[in-house]
XYZ file of C-alpha atoms in Angstrom:
259
model
C 0.000 0.000 0.000
C 2.869 2.387 0.765
C 4.294 1.756 -2.694
C 1.020 2.658 -4.374
C 0.601 5.736 -2.161
C 4.059 7.007 -3.033
C 3.479 6.396 -6.730
C 0.186 8.290 -6.624
C 1.865 11.221 -4.865
C 4.522 11.457 -7.547
C 1.998 11.278 -10.375
C 0.104 14.204 -8.865
C 3.198 16.357 -8.178
C 3.246 19.813 -9.726
C 5.474 22.852 -9.767
C 4.024 26.233 -10.593
C 6.855 27.763 -12.622
C 8.640 26.729 -15.761
C 11.740 27.865 -17.555
C 13.733 30.384 -19.483
C 13.958 31.954 -22.860
C 17.013 29.818 -23.531
C 16.919 26.588 -25.509
C 15.635 23.600 -23.575
C 14.764 19.932 -23.913
C 11.651 18.242 -22.605
C 11.361 14.552 -21.734
C 8.102 12.851 -20.829
C 6.223 9.543 -20.739
C 2.976 9.029 -22.610
C 0.532 6.114 -22.615
C -0.122 4.043 -25.697
C -1.884 0.749 -26.356
C 0.977 -1.359 -24.973
C 2.244 0.625 -21.983
C 3.883 4.045 -21.880
C 6.714 5.317 -24.049
C 9.253 8.069 -23.460
C 9.523 11.047 -25.777
C 11.946 13.948 -26.160
C 11.443 17.332 -27.817
C 13.967 20.156 -28.267
C 13.130 23.846 -27.999
C 15.047 25.782 -30.671
C 14.605 29.389 -31.760
C 11.431 29.684 -29.758
C 9.759 26.580 -31.220
C 9.340 23.034 -29.931
C 10.606 20.517 -32.459
C 8.699 17.315 -33.349
C 8.837 14.681 -30.627
C 11.331 11.833 -30.861
C 10.362 8.504 -29.300
C 13.465 7.404 -27.398
C 12.087 4.421 -25.459
C 9.775 2.088 -27.362
C 8.824 -1.049 -25.459
C 5.780 -2.603 -23.779
C 6.561 -1.457 -20.233
C 4.965 1.142 -17.973
C 7.684 3.811 -18.064
C 7.182 6.893 -15.890
C 8.918 9.898 -14.288
C 11.742 10.409 -16.827
C 14.595 12.840 -16.215
C 17.450 14.078 -18.383
C 21.045 15.181 -17.855
C 23.923 16.084 -20.142
C 27.723 16.286 -20.090
C 30.242 18.556 -21.824
C 30.444 16.187 -24.824
C 26.763 16.835 -25.601
C 25.818 13.314 -24.565
C 22.480 12.850 -22.826
C 21.569 10.563 -19.954
C 17.897 9.627 -19.642
C 16.742 7.914 -16.437
C 13.221 6.770 -15.583
C 11.207 4.290 -13.533
C 9.690 1.149 -15.037
C 6.761 -0.278 -13.051
C 5.552 -3.886 -13.263
C 2.040 -5.208 -12.644
C 2.824 -5.700 -8.950
C 3.779 -2.024 -8.535
C 7.480 -2.845 -8.204
C 9.600 -0.210 -9.924
C 13.200 -0.269 -11.127
C 15.389 2.562 -12.394
C 16.475 2.272 -16.023
C 18.739 4.435 -18.149
C 19.789 5.094 -21.727
C 22.590 7.272 -23.141
C 22.499 9.264 -26.356
C 25.652 9.504 -28.449
C 24.950 11.666 -31.485
C 21.437 10.680 -32.570
C 21.564 7.131 -31.200
C 20.125 6.036 -27.856
C 21.572 2.922 -26.251
C 19.377 -0.047 -25.369
C 17.796 0.611 -21.938
C 19.558 -1.021 -19.007
C 18.807 -1.321 -15.310
C 20.509 1.264 -13.128
C 19.217 -0.300 -9.909
C 16.529 -2.688 -8.715
C 17.791 -3.202 -5.174
C 14.606 -1.767 -3.602
C 10.968 -2.691 -4.324
C 10.283 0.938 -5.244
C 12.612 3.331 -7.118
C 11.021 6.613 -8.204
C 11.530 10.311 -9.025
C 15.112 10.277 -10.377
C 17.057 13.461 -11.110
C 20.329 13.486 -13.080
C 23.201 15.979 -12.996
C 26.779 15.951 -14.302
C 29.684 17.499 -12.407
C 32.667 19.370 -13.895
C 34.502 16.052 -14.369
C 31.657 14.725 -16.566
C 30.671 12.229 -13.892
C 26.937 11.601 -13.859
C 25.073 11.686 -10.542
C 21.549 10.298 -10.175
C 19.451 10.860 -7.060
C 16.092 9.188 -6.487
C 13.608 8.128 -3.829
C 13.569 4.428 -2.925
C 11.333 2.431 -0.592
C 12.287 -0.865 1.034
C 8.767 -1.533 2.312
C 9.116 0.705 5.370
C 9.686 4.334 4.358
C 11.158 6.368 1.492
C 14.815 7.397 1.473
C 16.961 9.360 -0.974
C 19.731 7.433 -2.730
C 22.565 8.406 -5.065
C 24.640 6.537 -7.635
C 27.480 7.886 -9.809
C 28.156 6.986 -13.439
C 31.878 6.979 -14.202
C 33.715 5.251 -17.072
C 30.600 3.303 -17.979
C 29.981 1.910 -14.485
C 27.370 2.832 -11.871
C 28.536 2.983 -8.271
C 26.651 1.071 -5.601
C 23.663 3.149 -4.424
C 24.237 5.002 -1.147
C 21.646 6.589 1.096
C 21.797 10.396 1.161
C 19.513 11.291 4.067
C 20.228 10.350 7.658
C 18.487 7.184 8.835
C 14.963 7.975 10.044
C 11.429 6.612 10.100
C 9.814 9.254 7.886
C 9.472 9.625 4.095
C 12.199 11.446 2.156
C 10.994 12.129 -1.394
C 11.234 14.233 -4.585
C 14.932 15.109 -4.958
C 16.255 17.988 -7.066
C 19.936 18.558 -7.834
C 22.465 20.849 -9.502
C 25.837 22.545 -9.011
C 26.540 25.312 -6.528
C 28.800 28.286 -7.234
C 31.857 26.241 -6.205
C 31.076 23.430 -8.632
C 29.922 21.029 -5.933
C 26.778 18.925 -6.265
C 23.772 20.034 -4.228
C 20.696 17.908 -3.672
C 17.507 18.908 -1.895
C 14.426 16.863 -1.131
C 11.215 16.819 0.880
C 11.237 15.198 4.324
C 8.085 14.619 6.360
C 8.305 16.205 9.812
C 5.805 17.194 12.484
C 4.864 20.382 10.620
C 4.573 18.698 7.211
C 7.115 18.284 4.418
C 10.206 20.499 4.712
C 13.245 21.032 2.477
C 16.432 19.179 3.398
C 19.712 19.874 1.596
C 23.116 18.243 1.269
C 26.122 18.843 -0.954
C 28.952 16.676 -2.252
C 32.451 17.882 -3.035
C 33.444 17.035 -6.605
C 36.982 18.459 -6.875
C 38.569 15.174 -5.858
C 38.868 12.318 -8.353
C 38.165 9.890 -5.517
C 35.204 7.565 -6.041
C 34.214 7.991 -2.407
C 31.367 10.397 -1.730
C 32.300 13.276 0.555
C 29.295 15.071 1.992
C 29.267 18.466 3.676
C 26.643 20.906 4.808
C 25.256 23.519 2.420
C 22.974 26.292 3.567
C 19.342 25.993 2.580
C 19.485 29.706 1.771
C 21.961 29.179 -1.085
C 19.810 26.454 -2.686
C 16.691 28.583 -2.204
C 18.471 31.421 -4.026
C 19.414 29.067 -6.889
C 15.810 27.882 -7.221
C 14.376 31.392 -6.975
C 16.790 32.694 -9.602
C 15.902 29.890 -12.012
C 12.198 30.474 -11.436
C 12.584 34.140 -12.354
C 14.780 33.443 -15.382
C 12.776 30.565 -16.812
C 9.476 30.884 -18.638
C 9.344 28.254 -21.396
C 6.109 26.294 -21.273
C 5.974 22.537 -22.028
C 5.125 21.638 -25.637
C 1.418 21.384 -26.453
C 2.009 17.808 -27.603
C 2.728 16.825 -23.970
C -0.233 14.762 -22.742
C 1.531 12.455 -20.326
C 0.131 11.585 -16.899
C 3.379 11.178 -14.962
C 5.839 13.863 -13.941
C 8.050 15.067 -16.795
C 11.325 17.018 -16.845
C 12.419 20.260 -18.484
C 16.178 20.248 -19.078
C 18.415 23.285 -19.737
C 21.798 22.385 -21.260
C 23.456 25.705 -20.340
C 22.132 25.963 -16.785
C 24.568 24.160 -14.489
C 23.241 25.372 -11.146
C 19.764 23.902 -11.725
C 19.860 22.006 -15.019
C 16.434 20.381 -14.746
C 13.022 21.042 -13.264
C 10.101 18.639 -12.788
C 6.832 19.419 -14.546
C 3.460 18.015 -13.529
C 1.647 15.477 -15.682
C -1.977 15.584 -16.780
C -4.719 13.460 -15.283
C -7.257 12.112 -17.788
């Protein structure tokens, strides 16, 4: 029941503001007769380009996100849900115009939802998501380096409350920041953590980052960004708007439509 509740919450999620006059990319999942497929559209010169189907299978694919490195490669990550409501994280990488065959990023938990992807200055991909082991939701992270994903590690401190809906980007020092929603006595509140990325070490080094700095990053992007999703977007699950030139907050979730 907790798995279904969490999934329903994510499908209903919405953010009120969208993005900037710069070029952008939009990734979303849309139902068809056999499941749900993942599409991508690029915003160029003020116009959304025709949608490209990047994942074409018979699975229920939801909550896609997008990240990119300095080589103009793209990393798409999403959740695939089976008929028992178990969800795994999958990914595909675009080199040029070709997307790789989808592979599993992780299936270590019964529920893996709401991924967000960001690349650091060393072109290492970081993916954060919310996972549930049957008790409560926690935020996890895995790094993609030289074609290998690191073992998922929990980001939040151990607790008995849900931690959900991560967002991520780079701060002014080039370190990774991640914020998420944690249920407390007064409702859901923002929690933030950062990871140093200057070292080439594969070990994660976490340090505190002020909530004020992340709030400023989010507020600045909200003011700068005003691109609306393409009219062709009719998906039910949360989608992602991605901004290739915005390193501090490269992606923002966008609500889906309920039919």
